[in-house]
Each structure stands twice: as C-alpha cells, then as structure tokens.
mmCIF file of C-alpha atoms in Angstrom:
data_model
loop_
_atom_site.group_PDB
_atom_site.id
_atom_site.type_symbol
_atom_site.label_atom_id
_atom_site.label_comp_id
_atom_site.label_asym_id
_atom_site.label_seq_id
_atom_site.Cartn_x
_atom_site.Cartn_y
_atom_site.Cartn_z
ATOM 1 C CA MET W 143 -137.875 -148.969 -25.896
ATOM 2 C CA GLY W 144 -134.242 -148.112 -26.556
ATOM 3 C CA GLU W 145 -131.344 -148.524 -24.274
ATOM 4 C CA THR W 146 -130.760 -145.662 -21.639
ATOM 5 C CA LYS W 147 -127.158 -144.916 -20.747
ATOM 6 C CA LYS W 148 -126.256 -142.715 -17.779
ATOM 7 C CA SER W 149 -123.078 -140.649 -17.180
ATOM 8 C CA GLY W 150 -120.621 -141.703 -14.456
ATOM 9 C CA GLY W 151 -119.726 -145.184 -13.449
ATOM 10 C CA ASN W 152 -120.720 -145.063 -9.719
ATOM 11 C CA ILE W 153 -123.506 -147.541 -8.968
ATOM 12 C CA ARG W 154 -124.854 -145.459 -6.004
ATOM 13 C CA ARG W 155 -127.868 -143.377 -6.846
ATOM 14 C CA THR W 156 -127.554 -140.943 -3.877
ATOM 15 C CA TYR W 157 -124.735 -139.030 -1.941
ATOM 16 C CA LYS W 158 -125.361 -137.463 1.384
ATOM 17 C CA ASP W 159 -128.995 -137.970 0.832
ATOM 18 C CA GLN W 160 -129.033 -136.110 -2.469
ATOM 19 C CA HIS W 161 -129.555 -137.829 -5.863
ATOM 20 C CA ARG W 162 -126.510 -137.963 -7.724
ATOM 21 C CA PHE W 163 -126.591 -135.739 -10.846
ATOM 22 C CA GLU W 164 -126.411 -137.735 -14.119
ATOM 23 C CA HIS W 165 -126.649 -137.039 -17.799
ATOM 24 C CA TRP W 166 -128.812 -139.435 -19.776
ATOM 25 C CA TYR W 167 -127.774 -140.667 -23.199
ATOM 26 C CA ARG W 168 -130.763 -142.146 -25.134
ATOM 27 C CA ASP W 169 -131.607 -142.462 -28.940
ATOM 28 C CA ASN W 170 -134.347 -140.969 -30.645
ATOM 29 C CA GLN W 171 -135.381 -138.359 -27.963
ATOM 30 C CA VAL W 172 -136.647 -134.981 -27.456
ATOM 31 C CA TYR W 173 -134.348 -133.325 -25.238
ATOM 32 C CA PHE W 174 -134.434 -130.112 -23.231
ATOM 33 C CA ILE W 175 -131.052 -128.592 -22.621
ATOM 34 C CA THR W 176 -130.310 -125.630 -20.321
ATOM 35 C CA VAL W 177 -126.655 -124.177 -19.695
ATOM 36 C CA ARG W 178 -125.793 -121.266 -17.420
ATOM 37 C CA THR W 179 -122.414 -119.556 -17.033
ATOM 38 C CA ARG W 180 -120.428 -119.870 -13.759
ATOM 39 C CA LEU W 181 -121.842 -117.345 -11.176
ATOM 40 C CA GLY W 182 -124.358 -115.905 -13.761
ATOM 41 C CA TYR W 183 -121.652 -114.037 -15.247
ATOM 42 C CA PRO W 184 -122.921 -111.891 -18.363
ATOM 43 C CA ALA W 185 -120.528 -113.360 -20.888
ATOM 44 C CA PHE W 186 -122.853 -112.807 -23.666
ATOM 45 C CA ALA W 187 -123.966 -109.331 -22.967
ATOM 46 C CA ASP W 188 -122.241 -108.220 -26.221
ATOM 47 C CA GLU W 189 -123.563 -108.863 -29.612
ATOM 48 C CA ASP W 190 -120.326 -110.214 -30.763
ATOM 49 C CA ALA W 191 -120.462 -112.817 -27.970
ATOM 50 C CA LYS W 192 -123.663 -113.754 -28.903
ATOM 51 C CA HIS W 193 -122.771 -114.206 -32.579
ATOM 52 C CA ILE W 194 -119.975 -116.396 -31.488
ATOM 53 C CA PHE W 195 -122.367 -118.630 -29.551
ATOM 54 C CA TRP W 196 -124.870 -118.908 -32.426
ATOM 55 C CA ASN W 197 -121.898 -119.871 -34.798
ATOM 56 C CA ARG W 198 -120.690 -122.480 -32.523
ATOM 57 C CA PHE W 199 -124.169 -123.933 -31.566
ATOM 58 C CA ASN W 200 -125.155 -124.159 -35.237
ATOM 59 C CA HIS W 201 -121.902 -125.876 -36.264
ATOM 60 C CA TYR W 202 -121.953 -128.519 -33.369
ATOM 61 C CA THR W 203 -125.646 -129.098 -33.420
ATOM 62 C CA LYS W 204 -125.453 -129.898 -37.082
ATOM 63 C CA GLN W 205 -122.288 -132.189 -36.792
ATOM 64 C CA TYR W 206 -123.731 -134.267 -34.029
ATOM 65 C CA GLY W 207 -127.325 -134.591 -35.540
ATOM 66 C CA PHE W 208 -129.475 -132.473 -32.994
ATOM 67 C CA THR W 209 -132.294 -130.636 -34.705
ATOM 68 C CA PRO W 210 -133.121 -127.664 -32.385
ATOM 69 C CA PHE W 211 -136.782 -126.650 -32.404
ATOM 70 C CA VAL W 212 -136.451 -123.705 -30.386
ATOM 71 C CA THR W 213 -133.388 -121.943 -28.707
ATOM 72 C CA SER W 214 -133.204 -118.922 -26.722
ATOM 73 C CA LEU W 215 -129.780 -117.137 -25.540
ATOM 74 C CA LEU W 216 -129.541 -114.386 -22.875
ATOM 75 C CA ASP W 217 -126.698 -112.752 -21.475
ATOM 76 C CA ASN W 218 -125.740 -115.715 -19.121
ATOM 77 C CA HIS W 219 -127.724 -118.523 -19.973
ATOM 78 C CA TYR W 220 -129.234 -120.475 -22.884
ATOM 79 C CA HIS W 221 -132.076 -123.153 -23.239
ATOM 80 C CA THR W 222 -132.701 -125.436 -26.304
ATOM 81 C CA LEU W 223 -135.396 -127.922 -27.063
ATOM 82 C CA GLY W 224 -134.876 -130.134 -29.913
ATOM 83 C CA TYR W 225 -134.519 -133.881 -31.264
ATOM 84 C CA LEU W 226 -131.411 -136.010 -31.028
ATOM 85 C CA LYS W 227 -131.264 -139.140 -33.056
ATOM 86 C CA HIS W 228 -128.320 -140.707 -31.343
ATOM 87 C CA GLY W 229 -128.025 -140.254 -27.571
ATOM 88 C CA ASN W 230 -124.285 -140.929 -27.400
ATOM 89 C CA GLN W 231 -123.672 -137.886 -29.379
ATOM 90 C CA LEU W 232 -124.985 -135.571 -26.674
ATOM 91 C CA PRO W 233 -121.769 -135.407 -24.578
ATOM 92 C CA ARG W 234 -119.583 -134.948 -27.659
ATOM 93 C CA MET W 235 -122.036 -131.912 -28.913
ATOM 94 C CA MET W 236 -121.960 -130.207 -25.566
ATOM 95 C CA GLN W 237 -118.203 -130.445 -25.167
ATOM 96 C CA GLY W 238 -117.944 -128.797 -28.710
ATOM 97 C CA ILE W 239 -120.367 -126.049 -27.944
ATOM 98 C CA GLN W 240 -119.203 -125.288 -24.515
ATOM 99 C CA GLY W 241 -115.514 -125.563 -25.124
ATOM 100 C CA SER W 242 -115.182 -123.622 -28.250
ATOM 101 C CA THR W 243 -117.712 -120.967 -27.027
ATOM 102 C CA ALA W 244 -115.641 -120.484 -23.835
ATOM 103 C CA LYS W 245 -112.504 -120.129 -25.507
ATOM 104 C CA LEU W 246 -113.626 -117.775 -28.234
ATOM 105 C CA VAL W 247 -115.999 -115.600 -26.064
ATOM 106 C CA ASN W 248 -113.100 -115.361 -23.296
ATOM 107 C CA ASP W 249 -110.782 -114.033 -26.117
ATOM 108 C CA THR W 250 -113.340 -110.922 -26.389
ATOM 109 C CA LEU W 251 -113.887 -110.278 -22.701
ATOM 110 C CA PRO W 252 -111.716 -107.727 -20.691
ATOM 111 C CA GLN W 253 -110.841 -110.485 -18.182
ATOM 112 C CA ARG W 254 -110.914 -114.224 -18.718
ATOM 113 C CA HIS W 255 -113.994 -116.045 -17.002
ATOM 114 C CA VAL W 256 -112.448 -119.327 -16.064
ATOM 115 C CA PRO W 257 -114.098 -121.567 -15.441
ATOM 116 C CA PHE W 258 -116.516 -120.315 -17.997
ATOM 117 C CA TRP W 259 -119.525 -122.601 -17.351
ATOM 118 C CA HIS W 260 -120.323 -124.428 -14.091
ATOM 119 C CA GLU W 261 -117.397 -125.176 -11.568
ATOM 120 C CA ASN W 262 -118.213 -128.854 -11.637
ATOM 121 C CA LYS W 263 -117.306 -130.428 -14.981
ATOM 122 C CA ASN W 264 -120.015 -132.940 -14.810
ATOM 123 C CA LYS W 265 -122.721 -130.491 -14.031
ATOM 124 C CA SER W 266 -121.825 -127.964 -16.747
ATOM 125 C CA TYR W 267 -125.290 -128.557 -18.419
ATOM 126 C CA PHE W 268 -128.581 -129.934 -17.509
ATOM 127 C CA ASP W 269 -130.262 -132.266 -19.993
ATOM 128 C CA GLY W 270 -133.624 -133.819 -19.664
ATOM 129 C CA CYS W 271 -135.728 -136.118 -22.054
ATOM 130 C CA ILE W 272 -139.151 -135.043 -22.683
ATOM 131 C CA ARG W 273 -142.004 -137.386 -21.476
ATOM 132 C CA ASP W 274 -144.993 -136.369 -23.651
ATOM 133 C CA GLU W 275 -146.683 -133.990 -25.703
ATOM 134 C CA LYS W 276 -147.903 -131.837 -23.046
ATOM 135 C CA GLN W 277 -144.299 -131.292 -21.492
ATOM 136 C CA CYS W 278 -142.911 -130.680 -24.999
ATOM 137 C CA ARG W 279 -145.455 -127.982 -25.613
ATOM 138 C CA LEU W 280 -144.663 -126.443 -22.092
ATOM 139 C CA SER W 281 -141.006 -126.649 -22.443
ATOM 140 C CA TYR W 282 -141.428 -125.079 -26.038
ATOM 141 C CA ARG W 283 -143.194 -122.068 -24.518
ATOM 142 C CA TYR W 284 -140.817 -122.039 -21.710
ATOM 143 C CA VAL W 285 -137.725 -121.341 -23.971
ATOM 144 C CA CYS W 286 -139.633 -119.013 -26.190
ATOM 145 C CA ILE W 287 -140.507 -116.656 -23.293
ATOM 146 C CA GLN W 288 -137.186 -116.455 -21.766
ATOM 147 C CA SER W 289 -136.343 -112.924 -22.858
ATOM 148 C CA GLU W 290 -139.929 -111.613 -21.435
ATOM 149 C CA ARG W 291 -139.236 -113.483 -17.937
ATOM 150 C CA HIS W 292 -135.827 -111.946 -17.527
ATOM 151 C CA GLY W 293 -137.225 -108.406 -18.552
ATOM 152 C CA VAL W 294 -135.180 -108.022 -21.774
ATOM 153 C CA CYS W 295 -138.229 -107.186 -23.951
ATOM 154 C CA ASP W 296 -141.907 -107.077 -23.853
ATOM 155 C CA ASP W 297 -142.525 -109.492 -26.668
ATOM 156 C CA TRP W 298 -140.335 -112.416 -27.168
ATOM 157 C CA ALA W 299 -141.212 -112.777 -30.608
ATOM 158 C CA GLY W 300 -139.194 -109.377 -31.282
ATOM 159 C CA TYR W 301 -135.922 -110.703 -29.510
ATOM 160 C CA ALA W 302 -133.264 -111.714 -32.049
ATOM 161 C CA HIS W 303 -131.848 -114.273 -29.902
ATOM 162 C CA THR W 304 -134.827 -116.513 -29.400
ATOM 163 C CA ARG W 305 -134.677 -118.605 -32.730
ATOM 164 C CA ILE W 306 -137.230 -120.944 -34.065
ATOM 165 C CA ASN W 307 -136.076 -123.604 -36.297
ATOM 166 C CA VAL W 308 -139.234 -125.966 -36.140
ATOM 167 C CA GLU W 309 -142.691 -124.543 -35.425
ATOM 168 C CA LEU W 310 -144.469 -125.819 -32.429
ATOM 169 C CA GLU W 311 -147.091 -128.042 -34.214
ATOM 170 C CA CYS W 312 -144.565 -129.345 -36.674
ATOM 171 C CA ALA W 313 -142.213 -130.360 -33.743
ATOM 172 C CA VAL W 314 -144.971 -132.141 -31.818
ATOM 173 C CA GLU W 315 -146.013 -134.096 -34.962
ATOM 174 C CA ARG W 316 -142.518 -135.095 -35.814
ATOM 175 C CA ALA W 317 -141.800 -136.270 -32.146
ATOM 176 C CA LEU W 318 -145.046 -138.285 -32.137
ATOM 177 C CA GLU W 319 -144.249 -140.034 -35.479
ATOM 178 C CA ARG W 320 -140.951 -141.183 -34.308
ATOM 179 C CA ASN W 321 -141.914 -142.129 -30.908
ATOM 180 C CA ALA W 322 -139.464 -139.747 -29.591
ATOM 181 C CA PHE W 323 -140.943 -138.980 -26.021
ATOM 182 C CA LEU W 324 -139.700 -140.850 -23.103
ATOM 183 C CA THR W 325 -141.921 -143.464 -21.545
ATOM 184 C CA GLY W 326 -141.609 -146.447 -19.438
ATOM 185 C CA VAL W 327 -138.321 -145.535 -17.403
ATOM 186 C CA PRO W 328 -138.678 -146.440 -13.614
ATOM 187 C CA TYR W 329 -136.679 -143.612 -12.318
ATOM 188 C CA LYS W 330 -138.128 -140.826 -10.282
ATOM 189 C CA ARG W 331 -136.709 -137.975 -12.280
ATOM 190 C CA TYR W 332 -138.924 -138.892 -15.251
ATOM 191 C CA GLN W 333 -141.953 -140.645 -13.573
ATOM 192 C CA GLN W 334 -145.294 -139.087 -14.078
ATOM 193 C CA ARG W 335 -147.590 -138.648 -11.199
ATOM 194 C CA ASN W 336 -150.840 -140.445 -11.165
ATOM 195 C CA PRO W 337 -154.174 -138.807 -10.977
ATOM 196 C CA LYS W 338 -154.140 -138.404 -7.232
ATOM 197 C CA GLY W 339 -150.695 -136.799 -7.407
ATOM 198 C CA THR W 340 -148.630 -139.297 -5.636
#
C-alpha cells in the first residue's frame, strides 16, 4: 500500500467539532474531483467559456499525468473521474486548471468574478479516492448524468460537454489491474460500512 499524504500541516483533525477539510495525495489512484464556481455563478454559460475550460483541462491533465475517464462541465461546476499515477501532481494540476481557467474566462465576462472559485483557497475543489469497483461505477454514472440532473437535456449522451475518454468497462478493468482503488486506510472519510451498517 502506498503512502498517503494530506494537505495542510495542522495535526488536529477537527475544529469546532467539524472534521478539517483535507486534500489527499496518493499514488496510483482513481480520483473523483468536483469543482464549483463561487456562489454557483454561471461563468461557463457561454460556449466560448466552455471551450476555454476544455482547452485548459486537457492541457493540464496531460501535463500532470491524469487520465480522465469521464468529465462533465455545466454552467457553474464540473466533475471528473479518472486515474492519477502520482498523487503529488494533483495540487499542481488543479492549480493550473483553476488559475488559467479563472483568468481566461474572466477576460470574457462583462464583470470579473473574483474570487472565481470557492472563497477558501484550500477548499477550491473536492477530491476523493475511489474505494472499489462499485463506487467507481456509481461515480462514473453520476458524472455522466449531470446534464440530465440539472435539466440541461433529456439524454446526457447528446450533451456535448459530457466527454468520455475511457469507456466504463475499460476504466474498471484498468483500475483493477493496477490495484488503483483505495483500501485499508483507517480514516472515516473512506471507511466502508460493515454489513450491519455500523
């Protein structure tokens, strides 16, 4: 089992009875990532803004070794599920995607939206390592149907901004072959419930 590193240097796991937000950096993992603009602002409503996102997303995922399985972009958020070889590349990749996208999309808006993403720099995105095949399949489907869930279209397969790079069965097969699902981490965020649900 590879080493798991977490963002932030504070040893306290809780603050005001709330679990501290952390990013997890772990090699050879399937990651689910979700990002929302600040206050849900529809910064990507325009097709030009969506084109900017895809250009930057494709550039930085390739640069930092993230293989997207499926990604869906809507007017104010996006989700992606994919494989990351080196966990320490996650913050660099996200900084590249978020920083360049915010700058370039803001250049197209009638009024700059600053901050562009979440108000708290450390919580500008959510990442989670996928535990097993079942969670991978559920997450894959969840990303696929975003456009339907948000009323953009009746059939996600016809939505241009849901993009499949690796078909589901192939994605699952690759992850299993590489042992890329997270197991054995004694941390509540990733612990699976036992059959009794406790």
